[in-house]
Coordinates of C-alpha atoms in Angstrom, one line a residue:
Chain A
M1 CA 22.8 67.9 148.6
S2 CA 19.5 69.5 148.3
I3 CA 18.3 73.0 149.2
S4 CA 15.1 73.2 151.2
L5 CA 12.4 75.7 150.7
D6 CA 13.2 77.3 154.0
E7 CA 16.8 77.9 152.8
V8 CA 15.5 79.4 149.6
Q9 CA 13.3 81.7 151.7
H10 CA 16.3 82.6 153.9
V11 CA 18.5 83.5 150.9
A12 CA 15.6 85.6 149.4
R13 CA 15.4 87.5 152.7
L14 CA 19.2 88.1 152.7
A15 CA 19.0 89.3 149.1
R16 CA 16.0 91.6 149.9
L17 CA 13.8 89.9 147.3
D18 CA 10.1 89.6 148.0
L19 CA 9.2 86.5 146.0
E20 CA 5.8 84.9 145.3
P21 CA 5.3 81.3 146.6
E22 CA 5.5 79.9 143.1
E23 CA 8.8 81.9 142.4
L24 CA 10.3 80.3 145.6
L25 CA 9.5 76.9 144.3
A26 CA 10.9 77.7 140.9
F27 CA 14.2 79.1 142.4
Q28 CA 14.4 76.0 144.7
A29 CA 14.4 73.8 141.6
E30 CA 16.8 76.0 139.7
L31 CA 19.3 76.4 142.6
N32 CA 19.3 72.6 143.1
A33 CA 19.9 71.9 139.5
L34 CA 22.7 74.5 139.2
L35 CA 24.4 73.8 142.5
G36 CA 24.2 70.1 141.8
H37 CA 26.1 70.7 138.5
F38 CA 28.5 73.0 140.3
Q39 CA 29.8 70.1 142.4
D40 CA 32.1 69.4 139.5
I41 CA 34.7 71.9 140.7
Q42 CA 35.3 69.8 143.8
A43 CA 37.0 67.3 141.4
L44 CA 39.8 69.7 140.1
D45 CA 43.0 69.8 142.1
V46 CA 43.6 73.4 143.2
S47 CA 45.6 72.7 146.3
E48 CA 48.6 74.7 144.9
F49 CA 46.6 77.8 144.1
E50 CA 45.7 80.8 146.3
P51 CA 42.2 82.2 145.6
R52 CA 42.4 84.8 142.9
P53 CA 39.8 87.6 143.3
H54 CA 40.7 89.6 140.3
A55 CA 41.8 89.3 136.7
V56 CA 44.7 91.8 136.8
V57 CA 45.7 92.4 140.3
L58 CA 46.8 95.9 141.2
H59 CA 48.0 97.0 144.6
D60 CA 47.7 100.2 146.5
V61 CA 46.0 102.4 143.9
F62 CA 46.1 105.9 145.3
G63 CA 44.5 109.0 143.9
D64 CA 45.9 112.5 144.4
D65 CA 44.1 114.4 147.1
I66 CA 42.6 117.1 144.9
A67 CA 39.2 118.7 145.5
R68 CA 37.0 118.4 142.5
P69 CA 33.4 119.4 141.9
G70 CA 31.0 116.5 142.6
L71 CA 27.5 115.9 141.4
D72 CA 25.3 118.8 142.4
R73 CA 22.3 118.3 144.6
E74 CA 19.7 118.9 141.9
D75 CA 21.3 116.4 139.6
A76 CA 21.7 113.8 142.3
L77 CA 18.0 114.1 143.3
R78 CA 16.6 114.2 139.8
N79 CA 16.1 110.5 139.5
A80 CA 14.8 109.9 143.1
P81 CA 11.3 108.5 143.4
R82 CA 10.6 110.7 146.4
T83 CA 12.4 113.8 147.7
R84 CA 11.7 116.5 150.3
A85 CA 13.5 119.7 151.1
G86 CA 16.5 118.7 149.0
L87 CA 16.8 115.2 150.5
F88 CA 16.0 111.7 149.5
L89 CA 12.8 110.7 151.3
V90 CA 13.0 107.0 152.4
P91 CA 10.8 104.7 154.5
T92 CA 11.4 104.9 158.3
I93 CA 14.5 102.8 159.2
I94 CA 14.6 103.2 163.0
E95 CA 11.2 103.5 164.8
D96 CA 10.9 106.0 167.6
Chain B
M1 CA 25.8 102.2 97.1
S2 CA 24.2 103.4 100.3
L3 CA 26.5 105.0 102.9
T4 CA 25.3 102.4 105.4
E5 CA 27.3 99.8 103.4
L6 CA 30.5 101.6 104.3
T7 CA 32.9 100.7 107.2
A8 CA 33.8 103.3 109.8
A9 CA 37.2 103.7 108.2
E10 CA 35.7 104.4 104.8
L11 CA 33.1 106.8 106.2
S12 CA 36.0 108.6 108.1
A13 CA 37.9 108.9 104.8
K14 CA 34.9 110.3 103.0
L15 CA 34.3 112.8 105.8
R16 CA 37.8 114.1 105.6
S17 CA 37.8 114.4 101.9
R18 CA 34.5 116.2 102.2
D19 CA 32.7 113.8 99.9
V20 CA 30.0 113.6 102.5
S21 CA 28.9 115.4 105.6
A22 CA 28.4 114.1 109.1
P23 CA 24.7 115.0 109.2
E24 CA 24.2 113.2 105.9
I25 CA 25.8 110.0 107.4
A26 CA 23.7 110.4 110.6
R27 CA 20.5 110.7 108.6
V28 CA 21.0 107.6 106.4
H29 CA 21.7 105.6 109.5
L30 CA 18.6 107.0 111.3
D31 CA 16.6 106.2 108.2
R32 CA 18.0 102.7 108.1
I33 CA 17.0 102.2 111.8
A34 CA 13.5 103.6 111.1
E35 CA 13.1 101.2 108.1
R36 CA 14.6 98.1 109.7
D37 CA 14.4 98.1 113.5
A38 CA 10.7 97.3 113.8
E39 CA 11.7 93.9 112.5
I40 CA 15.1 93.5 114.3
G41 CA 14.5 95.2 117.6
A42 CA 18.1 96.2 118.2
F43 CA 17.4 99.6 119.7
L44 CA 15.7 100.5 123.0
S45 CA 15.9 104.2 122.4
V46 CA 16.7 106.4 119.4
E47 CA 16.6 110.2 119.8
P48 CA 17.1 111.6 116.2
E49 CA 17.3 115.2 117.3
L50 CA 20.2 114.5 119.7
T51 CA 21.9 112.4 117.0
L52 CA 21.6 115.1 114.4
A53 CA 22.8 117.8 116.8
Q54 CA 25.9 115.7 117.6
A55 CA 26.4 115.2 113.8
E56 CA 26.3 118.9 113.2
N57 CA 28.8 119.5 116.0
A58 CA 31.1 116.8 114.5
Q59 CA 30.9 118.6 111.1
R60 CA 31.9 121.8 112.8
M61 CA 34.9 120.0 114.2
L62 CA 35.8 118.7 110.8
D63 CA 35.3 122.1 109.2
R64 CA 37.8 123.6 111.7
G65 CA 40.3 120.8 110.8
E66 CA 39.8 119.2 114.2
G67 CA 38.7 115.7 115.3
G68 CA 40.0 112.2 114.6
R69 CA 39.1 109.1 112.8
L70 CA 35.7 108.7 114.5
T71 CA 34.6 112.3 114.2
G72 CA 31.2 112.1 112.4
V73 CA 31.1 108.3 112.6
P74 CA 27.9 106.7 114.0
V75 CA 28.2 104.5 117.0
A76 CA 25.4 102.5 118.8
L77 CA 25.7 102.1 122.6
K78 CA 24.6 99.1 124.7
D79 CA 22.0 100.3 127.2
N80 CA 24.1 99.5 130.2
L81 CA 26.5 102.4 129.4
S82 CA 25.6 105.6 131.2
T83 CA 24.7 108.4 128.9
V84 CA 24.1 111.8 130.5
G85 CA 20.4 112.9 130.3
T86 CA 19.2 110.0 128.1
P87 CA 17.6 106.8 129.3
T88 CA 19.9 104.0 130.5
T89 CA 17.6 101.1 131.3
C90 CA 19.8 97.9 131.4
A91 CA 16.6 96.4 129.8
S92 CA 15.1 96.3 133.3
L93 CA 12.0 97.7 134.9
I94 CA 14.0 98.7 137.9
L95 CA 15.7 101.5 135.9
E96 CA 12.5 102.7 134.2
G97 CA 12.7 106.5 133.7
Y98 CA 16.3 106.7 134.9
R99 CA 18.5 109.3 133.1
P100 CA 22.1 109.2 134.4
P101 CA 23.6 112.5 135.6
F102 CA 26.9 111.6 134.0
D103 CA 28.5 109.8 131.0
A104 CA 30.5 106.6 131.2
T105 CA 34.2 107.4 130.6
A106 CA 34.1 105.4 127.3
V107 CA 31.0 107.4 126.2
A108 CA 32.6 110.7 127.2
L109 CA 35.8 109.9 125.2
L110 CA 33.7 109.1 122.1
R111 CA 31.6 112.3 122.6
A112 CA 34.8 114.4 122.9
A113 CA 36.1 112.7 119.8
G114 CA 33.1 113.7 117.8
A115 CA 31.5 110.3 117.4
V116 CA 27.7 110.4 116.7
F117 CA 25.5 108.3 118.9
V118 CA 22.6 106.7 117.0
G119 CA 20.8 105.0 120.0
K120 CA 20.9 102.7 122.9
T121 CA 20.8 99.0 122.2
N122 CA 19.0 96.0 123.6
L123 CA 20.6 93.5 126.0
D124 CA 19.8 90.8 128.4
E125 CA 18.6 92.5 131.6
F126 CA 21.8 93.8 133.4
A127 CA 23.8 91.9 130.7
M128 CA 22.9 88.6 132.3
G129 CA 22.3 86.2 129.4
T130 CA 23.5 84.7 126.2
S131 CA 20.6 85.3 123.9
T132 CA 19.1 88.9 124.5
E133 CA 15.9 87.1 125.4
N134 CA 16.1 88.2 129.0
S135 CA 15.3 91.8 128.1
V136 CA 12.1 93.2 129.6
F137 CA 11.5 94.9 126.2
G138 CA 11.5 91.7 124.2
S139 CA 14.2 89.8 122.2
T140 CA 16.3 91.2 119.5
R141 CA 16.2 89.1 116.3
N142 CA 19.2 87.9 114.3
P143 CA 19.4 89.7 111.0
W144 CA 20.6 86.5 109.3
D145 CA 17.4 84.7 110.3
L146 CA 14.7 86.6 112.2
T147 CA 13.5 83.5 114.0
R148 CA 16.9 83.1 115.7
S149 CA 18.7 84.9 118.5
P150 CA 21.5 87.3 117.8
G151 CA 23.3 86.0 120.9
G152 CA 23.9 88.1 123.9
S153 CA 24.1 89.9 126.1
S154 CA 25.2 92.6 123.6
G155 CA 22.7 91.2 121.1
G156 CA 21.2 94.7 120.2
S157 CA 24.7 96.1 119.5
A158 CA 25.7 93.1 117.3
A159 CA 22.4 93.1 115.4
A160 CA 22.6 96.9 114.8
V161 CA 26.1 96.6 113.3
C162 CA 25.3 93.4 111.4
D163 CA 22.2 95.0 109.8
H164 CA 24.1 98.2 108.9
M165 CA 22.1 100.4 111.3
A166 CA 25.5 101.6 112.6
P167 CA 29.0 100.8 111.5
L168 CA 30.2 100.5 115.1
A169 CA 28.8 99.7 118.5
L170 CA 30.0 99.4 122.1
G171 CA 29.1 96.3 124.1
S172 CA 30.2 94.9 127.4
D173 CA 31.7 91.5 128.0
T174 CA 31.6 89.7 131.4
G175 CA 31.7 86.1 130.1
G176 CA 31.5 86.5 126.4
S177 CA 28.8 89.1 125.9
I178 CA 30.6 91.0 123.1
R179 CA 32.3 88.1 121.3
Q180 CA 29.5 85.5 121.3
P181 CA 26.8 87.9 119.7
A182 CA 29.5 89.1 117.3
A183 CA 30.1 85.4 116.3
L184 CA 26.4 84.7 115.9
C185 CA 25.8 87.8 113.8
G186 CA 28.9 87.3 111.6
I187 CA 30.8 90.4 112.7
V188 CA 33.9 91.3 114.8
G189 CA 33.8 91.8 118.6
F190 CA 36.7 92.6 120.8
K191 CA 37.1 92.4 124.6
P192 CA 40.2 94.3 125.5
T193 CA 42.5 93.4 128.4
Y194 CA 40.8 93.9 131.8
G195 CA 41.6 97.5 132.8
R196 CA 42.6 98.9 129.4
V197 CA 39.1 100.5 129.0
S198 CA 37.6 102.3 132.0
R199 CA 34.5 100.7 133.5
Y200 CA 33.4 104.0 135.0
G201 CA 29.7 104.5 134.1
L202 CA 29.2 100.9 132.9
V203 CA 26.4 99.6 135.1
A204 CA 28.3 96.9 137.1
F205 CA 27.4 93.2 136.7
A206 CA 30.6 91.4 137.9
S207 CA 33.3 94.0 138.5
S208 CA 36.3 91.6 138.3
L209 CA 35.2 90.4 134.9
D210 CA 33.3 93.2 133.2
Q211 CA 35.0 95.0 130.3
I212 CA 33.7 97.4 127.6
G213 CA 34.7 96.8 124.0
P214 CA 33.8 97.4 120.4
L215 CA 31.8 95.6 117.7
G216 CA 32.3 96.4 114.0
R217 CA 32.1 94.7 110.6
N218 CA 35.8 94.3 110.3
V219 CA 38.9 94.2 112.5
E220 CA 40.1 97.6 111.5
D221 CA 36.9 99.3 112.6
A222 CA 36.8 97.4 115.9
A223 CA 40.4 98.5 116.5
L224 CA 39.6 102.1 115.7
L225 CA 36.9 102.1 118.4
A226 CA 39.0 100.2 120.9
H227 CA 41.8 102.8 120.4
A228 CA 39.3 105.7 121.0
I229 CA 37.9 104.3 124.3
S230 CA 41.1 103.0 125.9
G231 CA 43.6 104.6 128.3
H232 CA 44.1 105.2 132.0
D233 CA 41.2 106.7 133.9
P234 CA 41.6 107.7 137.6
T235 CA 37.9 107.3 138.2
D236 CA 38.2 103.5 137.8
S237 CA 40.7 102.2 140.4
T238 CA 41.1 99.0 138.3
S239 CA 42.1 100.9 135.2
L240 CA 45.6 100.0 134.1
P241 CA 48.2 102.8 134.0
D242 CA 48.7 102.0 130.3
S243 CA 48.4 104.3 127.4
Q244 CA 45.7 104.0 124.6
I245 CA 45.7 100.9 122.5
D246 CA 48.2 101.7 119.8
L247 CA 47.1 101.0 116.2
S248 CA 50.4 101.9 114.4
G249 CA 51.3 98.2 113.9
L250 CA 47.8 97.0 113.1
K251 CA 48.4 96.2 109.4
G252 CA 52.0 95.0 109.9
G253 CA 51.5 91.5 111.1
A254 CA 52.3 88.3 109.2
L255 CA 51.0 84.7 109.7
R256 CA 54.3 83.1 108.8
G257 CA 56.0 81.7 111.9
L258 CA 53.0 82.6 114.1
R259 CA 52.6 80.1 116.9
L260 CA 48.9 79.2 117.5
A261 CA 47.6 76.9 120.2
A262 CA 44.3 75.1 119.8
P263 CA 43.0 73.8 123.2
R264 CA 41.3 70.4 122.7
E265 CA 38.8 71.2 125.4
L266 CA 37.2 73.7 123.1
F267 CA 37.0 71.5 120.0
G268 CA 35.4 68.5 121.8
E269 CA 32.0 67.2 122.4
A270 CA 30.5 70.4 123.6
C271 CA 31.2 71.9 120.2
H272 CA 28.7 71.4 117.4
P273 CA 30.3 69.4 114.5
G274 CA 29.5 72.0 111.9
V275 CA 31.2 74.7 114.0
R276 CA 34.2 72.6 114.7
E277 CA 34.7 71.7 111.1
C278 CA 34.4 75.4 110.0
V279 CA 36.9 76.6 112.6
L280 CA 39.3 73.8 111.9
S281 CA 39.2 74.5 108.2
A282 CA 39.9 78.2 108.9
V283 CA 42.9 77.1 111.1
D284 CA 44.1 74.9 108.2
R285 CA 44.1 78.0 106.0
L286 CA 46.2 79.8 108.5
R287 CA 48.6 76.9 108.6
A288 CA 48.8 77.0 104.8
E289 CA 49.8 80.7 105.1
G290 CA 52.8 79.7 107.3
A291 CA 51.3 79.7 110.8
E292 CA 52.3 76.9 113.2
V293 CA 49.4 75.2 114.9
A294 CA 49.7 72.9 117.9
E295 CA 47.0 71.1 119.8
I296 CA 47.3 71.7 123.6
S297 CA 45.3 70.8 126.7
L298 CA 44.1 73.4 129.3
P299 CA 42.2 71.1 131.7
S300 CA 40.7 73.8 133.8
I301 CA 38.6 75.0 130.9
D302 CA 36.2 72.2 131.6
Y303 CA 35.4 73.9 135.0
G304 CA 35.1 77.4 133.5
V305 CA 31.3 77.5 133.3
T306 CA 30.9 76.4 136.9
T307 CA 33.5 78.8 138.1
Y308 CA 32.0 81.7 136.2
Y309 CA 28.4 80.9 137.4
I310 CA 29.7 81.1 141.0
I311 CA 32.0 84.2 140.8
A312 CA 29.8 86.3 138.5
P313 CA 26.5 85.9 140.5
A314 CA 28.5 86.4 143.8
E315 CA 29.7 89.8 142.5
A316 CA 26.4 90.6 141.0
S317 CA 24.5 89.9 144.2
S318 CA 26.7 92.6 145.8
N319 CA 26.7 95.1 142.9
L320 CA 22.9 94.9 142.4
A321 CA 22.3 95.7 146.0
R322 CA 22.3 99.4 145.0
F323 CA 18.9 98.9 143.2
D324 CA 16.6 99.6 146.2
G325 CA 14.1 102.1 144.9
L326 CA 15.4 104.8 147.2
R327 CA 17.6 107.0 145.1
Y328 CA 16.6 106.2 141.5
G329 CA 14.1 104.1 139.6
P330 CA 10.6 103.4 140.6
R331 CA 9.7 102.5 144.3
L332 CA 7.0 100.0 145.3
E333 CA 5.8 100.5 148.8
G334 CA 6.1 97.6 151.3
E335 CA 6.1 97.2 155.0
G336 CA 8.7 99.5 156.4
H337 CA 12.2 100.0 155.0
V338 CA 13.1 96.4 154.3
G339 CA 9.6 95.6 153.0
T340 CA 9.8 98.5 150.5
V341 CA 13.2 97.5 149.3
A342 CA 12.3 93.9 148.9
A343 CA 9.0 94.6 147.2
T344 CA 10.7 96.9 144.7
R345 CA 13.4 94.4 143.9
G346 CA 11.1 91.4 144.0
R347 CA 8.7 92.9 141.4
L348 CA 11.0 94.9 139.2
F349 CA 14.0 92.6 138.6
G350 CA 13.3 89.9 136.0
H351 CA 13.6 86.1 136.6
E352 CA 17.2 85.6 135.5
V353 CA 18.5 88.6 137.5
K354 CA 16.8 87.3 140.6
A355 CA 18.1 83.8 139.9
R356 CA 21.7 85.1 139.8
I357 CA 21.3 87.3 142.9
M358 CA 19.9 84.2 144.7
I359 CA 22.8 82.0 143.5
G360 CA 25.4 84.6 144.4
T361 CA 23.8 85.3 147.8
Y362 CA 23.8 81.6 148.5
A363 CA 27.4 81.0 147.4
L364 CA 28.5 83.9 149.7
S365 CA 26.4 82.9 152.7
A366 CA 27.8 81.4 155.9
G367 CA 28.7 77.7 155.5
Y368 CA 28.9 77.7 151.7
Y369 CA 31.5 80.5 151.2
D370 CA 34.5 78.2 151.2
A371 CA 32.9 75.3 149.2
Y372 CA 31.8 77.6 146.4
Y373 CA 33.3 81.1 146.3
V374 CA 36.8 80.4 147.6
R375 CA 37.0 77.2 145.6
A376 CA 35.9 79.0 142.4
Q377 CA 38.6 81.6 143.0
Q378 CA 41.2 78.9 143.2
V379 CA 40.0 77.4 140.0
R380 CA 40.2 80.9 138.5
A381 CA 43.8 81.0 139.7
R382 CA 44.6 77.7 138.1
M383 CA 42.9 78.5 134.8
T384 CA 44.8 81.8 134.6
A385 CA 48.1 80.0 135.3
E386 CA 47.4 77.4 132.6
F387 CA 46.7 80.2 130.1
E388 CA 49.8 82.2 131.1
H389 CA 51.9 79.1 130.7
A390 CA 50.6 78.5 127.2
F391 CA 51.4 82.2 126.3
G392 CA 55.0 81.4 127.2
E393 CA 55.1 79.0 124.2
F394 CA 52.5 80.4 121.9
D395 CA 51.5 83.8 120.5
V396 CA 47.8 83.3 120.8
I397 CA 45.1 80.7 121.6
V398 CA 42.5 80.0 118.9
S399 CA 39.2 78.3 119.2
P400 CA 35.5 78.6 118.2
T401 CA 33.9 81.6 119.9
S402 CA 30.6 79.8 120.4
P403 CA 30.1 76.1 120.3
V404 CA 26.9 76.6 118.2
V405 CA 25.6 78.9 115.5
A406 CA 22.6 81.2 116.1
F407 CA 19.8 79.2 117.8
P408 CA 16.1 79.6 117.4
L409 CA 14.5 82.1 119.8
G410 CA 12.8 80.3 122.6
E411 CA 14.7 77.1 122.1
L412 CA 17.0 77.4 125.1
S413 CA 15.2 80.0 127.3
H414 CA 13.5 77.2 129.3
D415 CA 16.9 75.5 130.0
P416 CA 19.2 77.8 132.0
L417 CA 21.9 75.2 132.3
A418 CA 22.1 74.5 128.6
L419 CA 22.2 78.2 127.9
K420 CA 25.0 78.7 130.4
M421 CA 27.1 75.9 128.8
L422 CA 27.3 78.0 125.6
D423 CA 29.7 80.3 127.4
L424 CA 32.4 77.6 127.6
C425 CA 34.8 79.1 125.0
T426 CA 34.6 82.8 126.1
I427 CA 34.7 82.6 129.9
P428 CA 38.5 82.0 130.3
A429 CA 39.5 85.3 128.8
N430 CA 37.3 87.1 131.4
M431 CA 38.7 85.0 134.3
G432 CA 42.3 85.9 133.4
G433 CA 41.6 89.4 132.0
F434 CA 43.0 88.4 128.6
P435 CA 42.3 90.3 125.4
A436 CA 40.1 88.3 123.1
I437 CA 38.5 88.9 119.7
S438 CA 35.9 87.0 117.6
L439 CA 36.0 87.3 113.9
P440 CA 33.9 85.6 111.2
C441 CA 35.5 82.5 109.7
G442 CA 32.8 80.9 107.6
L443 CA 29.3 79.5 107.7
S444 CA 27.7 76.4 109.1
E445 CA 24.1 75.6 108.2
G446 CA 24.1 78.9 106.4
L447 CA 24.8 80.8 109.6
P448 CA 28.0 82.6 110.7
V449 CA 30.7 80.9 112.8
G450 CA 33.2 82.9 114.9
L451 CA 36.9 82.2 115.3
Q452 CA 38.2 83.4 118.7
I453 CA 41.8 84.6 119.2
V454 CA 43.0 85.1 122.8
G455 CA 46.3 86.8 123.8
P456 CA 48.2 87.5 127.0
I457 CA 47.5 90.4 129.3
R458 CA 48.3 93.7 127.6
G459 CA 48.6 91.9 124.3
D460 CA 45.7 93.9 122.8
E461 CA 47.8 95.4 120.0
R462 CA 49.2 92.0 119.1
V463 CA 45.7 90.3 119.1
L464 CA 44.3 93.0 116.9
Q465 CA 47.3 92.7 114.5
I466 CA 47.0 88.9 114.3
A467 CA 43.2 89.2 113.8
Y468 CA 43.8 91.7 111.0
A469 CA 46.2 89.3 109.3
V470 CA 43.8 86.3 109.8
E471 CA 40.9 88.3 108.4
R472 CA 42.9 89.0 105.2
A473 CA 44.0 85.3 104.9
L474 CA 40.4 84.0 105.3
A475 CA 39.1 86.6 102.8
G476 CA 41.8 85.7 100.2

């Protein structure tokens, strides 16, 4: 199998990565090399095994419903590149 | 003899017998950093005033008869651990200027215990790498040979401890990032059982694999630090409901009758002959001390690297979605919302981080999810089952930690696949969540070789106890 440049561009869009044309080419080569190598796992018999998402599987972890102080607004905003009136200022998401 | 030569346990004893003060210990380590680190490049930030203030606070604790074994002892912190008010960069441009509003739980526990932080250490960007060459701030150099890599991704922590700039350091281990640099720098590195140390405040790379752990110059020091940072934490829902790692039996283990398994997949072709010889000769010495050693086969190990490089990037592509330039870090303007986020991420993430996000996004995308991600999780299940079966018959599994010794800087940075193959020996412990330690077992080509010991889930105490006995046998 081989991944086309269009597919690389599509993946970059999904991943929200604005890449230069030469980077797209480099990632195309790298993805093809790695994913080619990754075919090896098709050879191992895993028919008896359910997919395992976690190292140590815990179930139903609940916390007590206790009110605790959270991060205060000033601390939460301190690292923001742009703020206004005590809020994060972000680019327009939905146009008028 | 300089105080920087002493282990954490020795420093602790001197502090409590009042032979030396915490500020004095802090100062000699800061001096050592000032003298050595221009050459080594282990630290990304050092703030001497904060360090000395912490040391004075530690001394007040000691004067009041309070504190524990790490009170007044210097610790270096990998720069992906959140430290309130001080830079936490993950060696990435995307976190330039970021100062966390909170401490990681492991950091908070050490702070409360009176440990003294000497600085934040270099790493591969977001802990993605095996050589510390993927840091935007430049490589760390191996103190054994400045032309070589210290390993990675906790290369800064390993080099700092190796070069006596701190007796102890914290690292994080997703596929070997504590154990491999410990091996390449000739020190001890321990990855606890998944969930025994809270991940809260560790900047997430692959959440089902990440674990914080200690690096030190001997097993006892690493165990002291593991004890201090472990225990249940309600702010991490994957934290085990277990108590702290108990050190009461650390020195009580014997090698006689111990059942060790050596998987042939980790002693084969992938392993450099000099490393293999060194580890086998260490294993022979353990046998001479009465340990039983059997060769076993764990066939899924051969598929570990592939499995890891599907699962870890898949999780990373999701975890790193939070870096969008909206709430923290710099923002580069682009067209509209999506354009701004994509411009920020495209310019400020480094090559390896972008490569892993691309691999992960691809593996999770429609049409490929079953062939890659689900399949990898099935291999993970089989690998875990193979290891668990082995732990039914054997106490621990032994192998090299790294198939090679420290390699020259730049030698592998152009070959991402070759670099990834070096994680062969360390990946299974992350896949199954098993506790695993690397300790020095000799030299090959004049460079340190690490012996890895892996135990069953929640076997942290046993692994540390066995490692302590092994360390003594190899020294004797």
